[in-house]
Amino acid sequence: MGDFVPEYEASAWFGVGAQKDTPAEIVDKLNGEINAGLADPKIKAQLADLGGTPLVVSPADFGRLIADETEKWGKVVKFAGIKPE
């Protein structure tokens, strides 16, 4: 079946990002509105029907998720010997 990396789990996720210099009050407002939408029972049900689970997090938590995923998949790329073309 091919090679794999032990103890790794792959999942797809989606998030909303903004430019690095976006003012904190705008980031916080967007985060609050998006999280409120994800908490809405109708939205949660629609996402569940598609096989999704909403993850309601702060901007800092989302930044850590991105950093962790970047590190994790960087190791996979190195392990697999993948090179840019």
mmCIF file of N, CA and C in Angstrom:
data_model
loop_
_atom_site.group_PDB
_atom_site.id
_atom_site.type_symbol
_atom_site.label_atom_id
_atom_site.label_comp_id
_atom_site.label_asym_id
_atom_site.label_seq_id
_atom_site.Cartn_x
_atom_site.Cartn_y
_atom_site.Cartn_z
ATOM 1 N N MET A 1 0.812 -1.200 0.000
ATOM 2 C CA MET A 1 0.000 0.000 0.000
ATOM 3 C C MET A 1 0.849 1.255 0.000
ATOM 4 N N GLY A 2 2.090 1.209 0.196
ATOM 5 C CA GLY A 2 2.917 2.402 0.180
ATOM 6 C C GLY A 2 3.457 2.725 1.560
ATOM 7 N N ASP A 3 4.377 3.662 1.590
ATOM 8 C CA ASP A 3 4.986 4.062 2.853
ATOM 9 C C ASP A 3 4.038 4.965 3.624
ATOM 10 N N PHE A 4 4.242 5.006 4.917
ATOM 11 C CA PHE A 4 3.481 5.906 5.762
ATOM 12 C C PHE A 4 4.376 6.360 6.897
ATOM 13 N N VAL A 5 3.932 7.377 7.578
ATOM 14 C CA VAL A 5 4.681 7.891 8.716
ATOM 15 C C VAL A 5 3.932 7.463 9.971
ATOM 16 N N PRO A 6 4.554 6.627 10.796
ATOM 17 C CA PRO A 6 3.876 6.148 12.004
ATOM 18 C C PRO A 6 3.434 7.305 12.904
ATOM 19 N N GLU A 7 2.316 7.097 13.566
ATOM 20 C CA GLU A 7 1.791 8.027 14.562
ATOM 21 C C GLU A 7 1.364 9.371 13.978
ATOM 22 N N TYR A 8 1.078 9.421 12.677
ATOM 23 C CA TYR A 8 0.589 10.645 12.074
ATOM 24 C C TYR A 8 -0.861 10.472 11.680
ATOM 25 N N GLU A 9 -1.627 11.493 11.899
ATOM 26 C CA GLU A 9 -3.031 11.500 11.521
ATOM 27 C C GLU A 9 -3.241 12.668 10.563
ATOM 28 N N ALA A 10 -3.950 12.417 9.489
ATOM 29 C CA ALA A 10 -4.229 13.466 8.520
ATOM 30 C C ALA A 10 -5.705 13.817 8.580
ATOM 31 N N SER A 11 -5.978 15.089 8.567
ATOM 32 C CA SER A 11 -7.354 15.567 8.499
ATOM 33 C C SER A 11 -7.345 16.890 7.740
ATOM 34 N N ALA A 12 -8.459 17.199 7.147
ATOM 35 C CA ALA A 12 -8.592 18.469 6.430
ATOM 36 C C ALA A 12 -9.243 19.488 7.357
ATOM 37 N N TRP A 13 -8.808 20.712 7.261
ATOM 38 C CA TRP A 13 -9.439 21.772 8.033
ATOM 39 C C TRP A 13 -9.426 23.050 7.214
ATOM 40 N N PHE A 14 -10.299 23.930 7.552
ATOM 41 C CA PHE A 14 -10.432 25.206 6.865
ATOM 42 C C PHE A 14 -10.441 26.310 7.904
ATOM 43 N N GLY A 15 -9.905 27.439 7.552
ATOM 44 C CA GLY A 15 -9.897 28.581 8.458
ATOM 45 C C GLY A 15 -9.938 29.871 7.672
ATOM 46 N N VAL A 16 -10.123 30.942 8.383
ATOM 47 C CA VAL A 16 -10.153 32.270 7.775
ATOM 48 C C VAL A 16 -8.929 33.025 8.274
ATOM 49 N N GLY A 17 -8.209 33.614 7.349
ATOM 50 C CA GLY A 17 -7.023 34.380 7.701
ATOM 51 C C GLY A 17 -7.145 35.820 7.242
ATOM 52 N N ALA A 18 -6.292 36.657 7.763
ATOM 53 C CA ALA A 18 -6.241 38.067 7.377
ATOM 54 C C ALA A 18 -4.774 38.462 7.256
ATOM 55 N N GLN A 19 -4.528 39.575 6.606
ATOM 56 C CA GLN A 19 -3.166 40.073 6.483
ATOM 57 C C GLN A 19 -2.549 40.273 7.860
ATOM 58 N N LYS A 20 -1.253 40.096 7.943
ATOM 59 C CA LYS A 20 -0.534 40.184 9.216
ATOM 60 C C LYS A 20 -0.749 41.529 9.921
ATOM 61 N N ASP A 21 -0.867 42.600 9.164
ATOM 62 C CA ASP A 21 -0.993 43.927 9.775
ATOM 63 C C ASP A 21 -2.448 44.359 10.001
ATOM 64 N N THR A 22 -3.390 43.421 9.938
ATOM 65 C CA THR A 22 -4.790 43.738 10.205
ATOM 66 C C THR A 22 -4.933 44.134 11.675
ATOM 67 N N PRO A 23 -5.586 45.260 11.946
ATOM 68 C CA PRO A 23 -5.739 45.697 13.340
ATOM 69 C C PRO A 23 -6.427 44.637 14.205
ATOM 70 N N ALA A 24 -5.964 44.512 15.453
ATOM 71 C CA ALA A 24 -6.475 43.492 16.377
ATOM 72 C C ALA A 24 -7.979 43.596 16.563
ATOM 73 N N GLU A 25 -8.514 44.813 16.595
ATOM 74 C CA GLU A 25 -9.959 44.944 16.809
ATOM 75 C C GLU A 25 -10.759 44.368 15.643
ATOM 76 N N ILE A 26 -10.216 44.435 14.446
ATOM 77 C CA ILE A 26 -10.888 43.840 13.284
ATOM 78 C C ILE A 26 -10.777 42.315 13.349
ATOM 79 N N VAL A 27 -9.596 41.811 13.687
ATOM 80 C CA VAL A 27 -9.409 40.366 13.826
ATOM 81 C C VAL A 27 -10.362 39.822 14.889
ATOM 82 N N ASP A 28 -10.450 40.514 16.024
ATOM 83 C CA ASP A 28 -11.322 40.069 17.108
ATOM 84 C C ASP A 28 -12.790 40.100 16.692
ATOM 85 N N LYS A 29 -13.182 41.129 15.961
ATOM 86 C CA LYS A 29 -14.569 41.233 15.484
ATOM 87 C C LYS A 29 -14.879 40.085 14.524
ATOM 88 N N LEU A 30 -14.001 39.846 13.551
ATOM 89 C CA LEU A 30 -14.203 38.743 12.614
ATOM 90 C C LEU A 30 -14.267 37.405 13.351
ATOM 91 N N ASN A 31 -13.341 37.208 14.291
ATOM 92 C CA ASN A 31 -13.314 35.967 15.055
ATOM 93 C C ASN A 31 -14.618 35.761 15.818
ATOM 94 N N GLY A 32 -15.102 36.808 16.450
ATOM 95 C CA GLY A 32 -16.353 36.707 17.203
ATOM 96 C C GLY A 32 -17.533 36.364 16.319
ATOM 97 N N GLU A 33 -17.622 37.018 15.167
ATOM 98 C CA GLU A 33 -18.738 36.775 14.250
ATOM 99 C C GLU A 33 -18.666 35.374 13.639
ATOM 100 N N ILE A 34 -17.475 34.952 13.255
ATOM 101 C CA ILE A 34 -17.313 33.608 12.677
ATOM 102 C C ILE A 34 -17.632 32.549 13.729
ATOM 103 N N ASN A 35 -17.115 32.728 14.941
ATOM 104 C CA ASN A 35 -17.386 31.760 16.003
ATOM 105 C C ASN A 35 -18.872 31.717 16.351
ATOM 106 N N ALA A 36 -19.542 32.872 16.326
ATOM 107 C CA ALA A 36 -20.985 32.896 16.581
ATOM 108 C C ALA A 36 -21.721 32.113 15.500
ATOM 109 N N GLY A 37 -21.301 32.287 14.255
ATOM 110 C CA GLY A 37 -21.921 31.530 13.165
ATOM 111 C C GLY A 37 -21.697 30.037 13.320
ATOM 112 N N LEU A 38 -20.497 29.651 13.700
ATOM 113 C CA LEU A 38 -20.194 28.231 13.877
ATOM 114 C C LEU A 38 -20.940 27.623 15.061
ATOM 115 N N ALA A 39 -21.344 28.454 16.014
ATOM 116 C CA ALA A 39 -22.093 27.964 17.170
ATOM 117 C C ALA A 39 -23.590 27.842 16.879
ATOM 118 N N ASP A 40 -24.040 28.432 15.771
ATOM 119 C CA ASP A 40 -25.460 28.374 15.409
ATOM 120 C C ASP A 40 -25.861 26.929 15.117
ATOM 121 N N PRO A 41 -26.928 26.439 15.753
ATOM 122 C CA PRO A 41 -27.337 25.041 15.559
ATOM 123 C C PRO A 41 -27.580 24.670 14.090
ATOM 124 N N LYS A 42 -28.121 25.575 13.296
ATOM 125 C CA LYS A 42 -28.375 25.272 11.880
ATOM 126 C C LYS A 42 -27.063 25.083 11.120
ATOM 127 N N ILE A 43 -26.108 25.941 11.391
ATOM 128 C CA ILE A 43 -24.800 25.837 10.729
ATOM 129 C C ILE A 43 -24.104 24.554 11.188
ATOM 130 N N LYS A 44 -24.146 24.290 12.501
ATOM 131 C CA LYS A 44 -23.520 23.075 13.027
ATOM 132 C C LYS A 44 -24.123 21.837 12.369
ATOM 133 N N ALA A 45 -25.433 21.840 12.196
ATOM 134 C CA ALA A 45 -26.101 20.693 11.568
ATOM 135 C C ALA A 45 -25.685 20.545 10.112
ATOM 136 N N GLN A 46 -25.588 21.655 9.396
ATOM 137 C CA GLN A 46 -25.165 21.589 7.993
ATOM 138 C C GLN A 46 -23.738 21.070 7.882
ATOM 139 N N LEU A 47 -22.870 21.551 8.736
ATOM 140 C CA LEU A 47 -21.483 21.076 8.722
ATOM 141 C C LEU A 47 -21.420 19.591 9.080
ATOM 142 N N ALA A 48 -22.216 19.164 10.057
ATOM 143 C CA ALA A 48 -22.243 17.753 10.443
ATOM 144 C C ALA A 48 -22.716 16.888 9.281
ATOM 145 N N ASP A 49 -23.704 17.377 8.527
ATOM 146 C CA ASP A 49 -24.195 16.633 7.357
ATOM 147 C C ASP A 49 -23.093 16.442 6.315
ATOM 148 N N LEU A 50 -22.149 17.357 6.286
ATOM 149 C CA LEU A 50 -21.026 17.276 5.354
ATOM 150 C C LEU A 50 -19.828 16.535 5.949
ATOM 151 N N GLY A 51 -19.981 16.065 7.182
ATOM 152 C CA GLY A 51 -18.893 15.346 7.845
ATOM 153 C C GLY A 51 -17.934 16.249 8.594
ATOM 154 N N GLY A 52 -18.323 17.496 8.808
ATOM 155 C CA GLY A 52 -17.440 18.453 9.463
ATOM 156 C C GLY A 52 -17.779 18.677 10.918
ATOM 157 N N THR A 53 -16.793 19.138 11.651
ATOM 158 C CA THR A 53 -16.956 19.506 13.054
ATOM 159 C C THR A 53 -16.374 20.899 13.231
ATOM 160 N N PRO A 54 -17.195 21.883 13.591
ATOM 161 C CA PRO A 54 -16.646 23.229 13.763
ATOM 162 C C PRO A 54 -15.710 23.301 14.971
ATOM 163 N N LEU A 55 -14.638 24.020 14.798
ATOM 164 C CA LEU A 55 -13.671 24.238 15.871
ATOM 165 C C LEU A 55 -13.680 25.731 16.170
ATOM 166 N N VAL A 56 -14.239 26.095 17.292
ATOM 167 C CA VAL A 56 -14.361 27.494 17.689
ATOM 168 C C VAL A 56 -13.141 27.846 18.530
ATOM 169 N N VAL A 57 -12.265 28.693 17.972
ATOM 170 C CA VAL A 57 -11.012 29.024 18.656
ATOM 171 C C VAL A 57 -10.730 30.512 18.573
ATOM 172 N N SER A 58 -9.781 30.950 19.379
ATOM 173 C CA SER A 58 -9.316 32.338 19.352
ATOM 174 C C SER A 58 -8.310 32.511 18.221
ATOM 175 N N PRO A 59 -8.032 33.756 17.840
ATOM 176 C CA PRO A 59 -6.988 33.976 16.839
ATOM 177 C C PRO A 59 -5.637 33.389 17.269
ATOM 178 N N ALA A 60 -5.300 33.489 18.540
ATOM 179 C CA ALA A 60 -4.025 32.944 19.021
ATOM 180 C C ALA A 60 -4.012 31.415 18.900
ATOM 181 N N ASP A 61 -5.123 30.782 19.258
ATOM 182 C CA ASP A 61 -5.208 29.323 19.132
ATOM 183 C C ASP A 61 -5.104 28.893 17.671
ATOM 184 N N PHE A 62 -5.737 29.643 16.781
ATOM 185 C CA PHE A 62 -5.664 29.316 15.358
ATOM 186 C C PHE A 62 -4.235 29.475 14.849
ATOM 187 N N GLY A 63 -3.547 30.516 15.317
ATOM 188 C CA GLY A 63 -2.145 30.707 14.943
ATOM 189 C C GLY A 63 -1.281 29.539 15.389
ATOM 190 N N ARG A 64 -1.542 29.022 16.589
ATOM 191 C CA ARG A 64 -0.796 27.859 17.087
ATOM 192 C C ARG A 64 -1.115 26.619 16.252
ATOM 193 N N LEU A 65 -2.378 26.458 15.859
ATOM 194 C CA LEU A 65 -2.757 25.325 15.010
ATOM 195 C C LEU A 65 -1.984 25.375 13.695
ATOM 196 N N ILE A 66 -1.919 26.539 13.083
ATOM 197 C CA ILE A 66 -1.197 26.680 11.815
ATOM 198 C C ILE A 66 0.288 26.371 12.011
ATOM 199 N N ALA A 67 0.875 26.897 13.084
ATOM 200 C CA ALA A 67 2.295 26.635 13.356
ATOM 201 C C ALA A 67 2.543 25.143 13.590
ATOM 202 N N ASP A 68 1.664 24.508 14.362
ATOM 203 C CA ASP A 68 1.815 23.074 14.638
ATOM 204 C C ASP A 68 1.678 22.246 13.364
ATOM 205 N N GLU A 69 0.694 22.565 12.543
ATOM 206 C CA GLU A 69 0.481 21.831 11.297
ATOM 207 C C GLU A 69 1.652 22.027 10.332
ATOM 208 N N THR A 70 2.184 23.247 10.294
ATOM 209 C CA THR A 70 3.328 23.527 9.426
ATOM 210 C C THR A 70 4.528 22.692 9.849
ATOM 211 N N GLU A 71 4.776 22.630 11.148
ATOM 212 C CA GLU A 71 5.893 21.820 11.653
ATOM 213 C C GLU A 71 5.661 20.335 11.363
ATOM 214 N N LYS A 72 4.461 19.864 11.659
ATOM 215 C CA LYS A 72 4.123 18.452 11.458
ATOM 216 C C LYS A 72 4.304 18.035 10.009
ATOM 217 N N TRP A 73 3.730 18.791 9.081
ATOM 218 C CA TRP A 73 3.786 18.400 7.678
ATOM 219 C C TRP A 73 5.150 18.685 7.063
ATOM 220 N N GLY A 74 5.901 19.613 7.647
ATOM 221 C CA GLY A 74 7.283 19.806 7.215
ATOM 222 C C GLY A 74 8.111 18.565 7.463
ATOM 223 N N LYS A 75 7.869 17.913 8.600
ATOM 224 C CA LYS A 75 8.573 16.666 8.908
ATOM 225 C C LYS A 75 8.198 15.564 7.919
ATOM 226 N N VAL A 76 6.933 15.520 7.532
ATOM 227 C CA VAL A 76 6.484 14.511 6.563
ATOM 228 C C VAL A 76 7.159 14.751 5.217
ATOM 229 N N VAL A 77 7.235 16.005 4.805
ATOM 230 C CA VAL A 77 7.878 16.344 3.529
ATOM 231 C C VAL A 77 9.340 15.912 3.553
ATOM 232 N N LYS A 78 10.036 16.194 4.648
ATOM 233 C CA LYS A 78 11.440 15.787 4.756
ATOM 234 C C LYS A 78 11.574 14.266 4.773
ATOM 235 N N PHE A 79 10.711 13.578 5.520
ATOM 236 C CA PHE A 79 10.751 12.137 5.612
ATOM 237 C C PHE A 79 10.551 11.498 4.245
ATOM 238 N N ALA A 80 9.635 12.098 3.469
ATOM 239 C CA ALA A 80 9.317 11.552 2.148
ATOM 240 C C ALA A 80 10.329 11.968 1.074
ATOM 241 N N GLY A 81 11.216 12.899 1.420
ATOM 242 C CA GLY A 81 12.197 13.370 0.453
ATOM 243 C C GLY A 81 11.603 14.218 -0.661
ATOM 244 N N ILE A 82 10.506 14.887 -0.370
ATOM 245 C CA ILE A 82 9.839 15.712 -1.383
ATOM 246 C C ILE A 82 10.659 16.977 -1.607
ATOM 247 N N LYS A 83 10.869 17.296 -2.874
ATOM 248 C CA LYS A 83 11.643 18.495 -3.254
ATOM 249 C C LYS A 83 10.779 19.392 -4.121
ATOM 250 N N PRO A 84 10.956 20.713 -4.024
ATOM 251 C CA PRO A 84 10.198 21.626 -4.893
ATOM 252 C C PRO A 84 10.615 21.440 -6.349
ATOM 253 N N GLU A 85 9.691 21.643 -7.218
ATOM 254 C CA GLU A 85 9.988 21.511 -8.659
ATOM 255 C C GLU A 85 10.108 22.853 -9.311
#
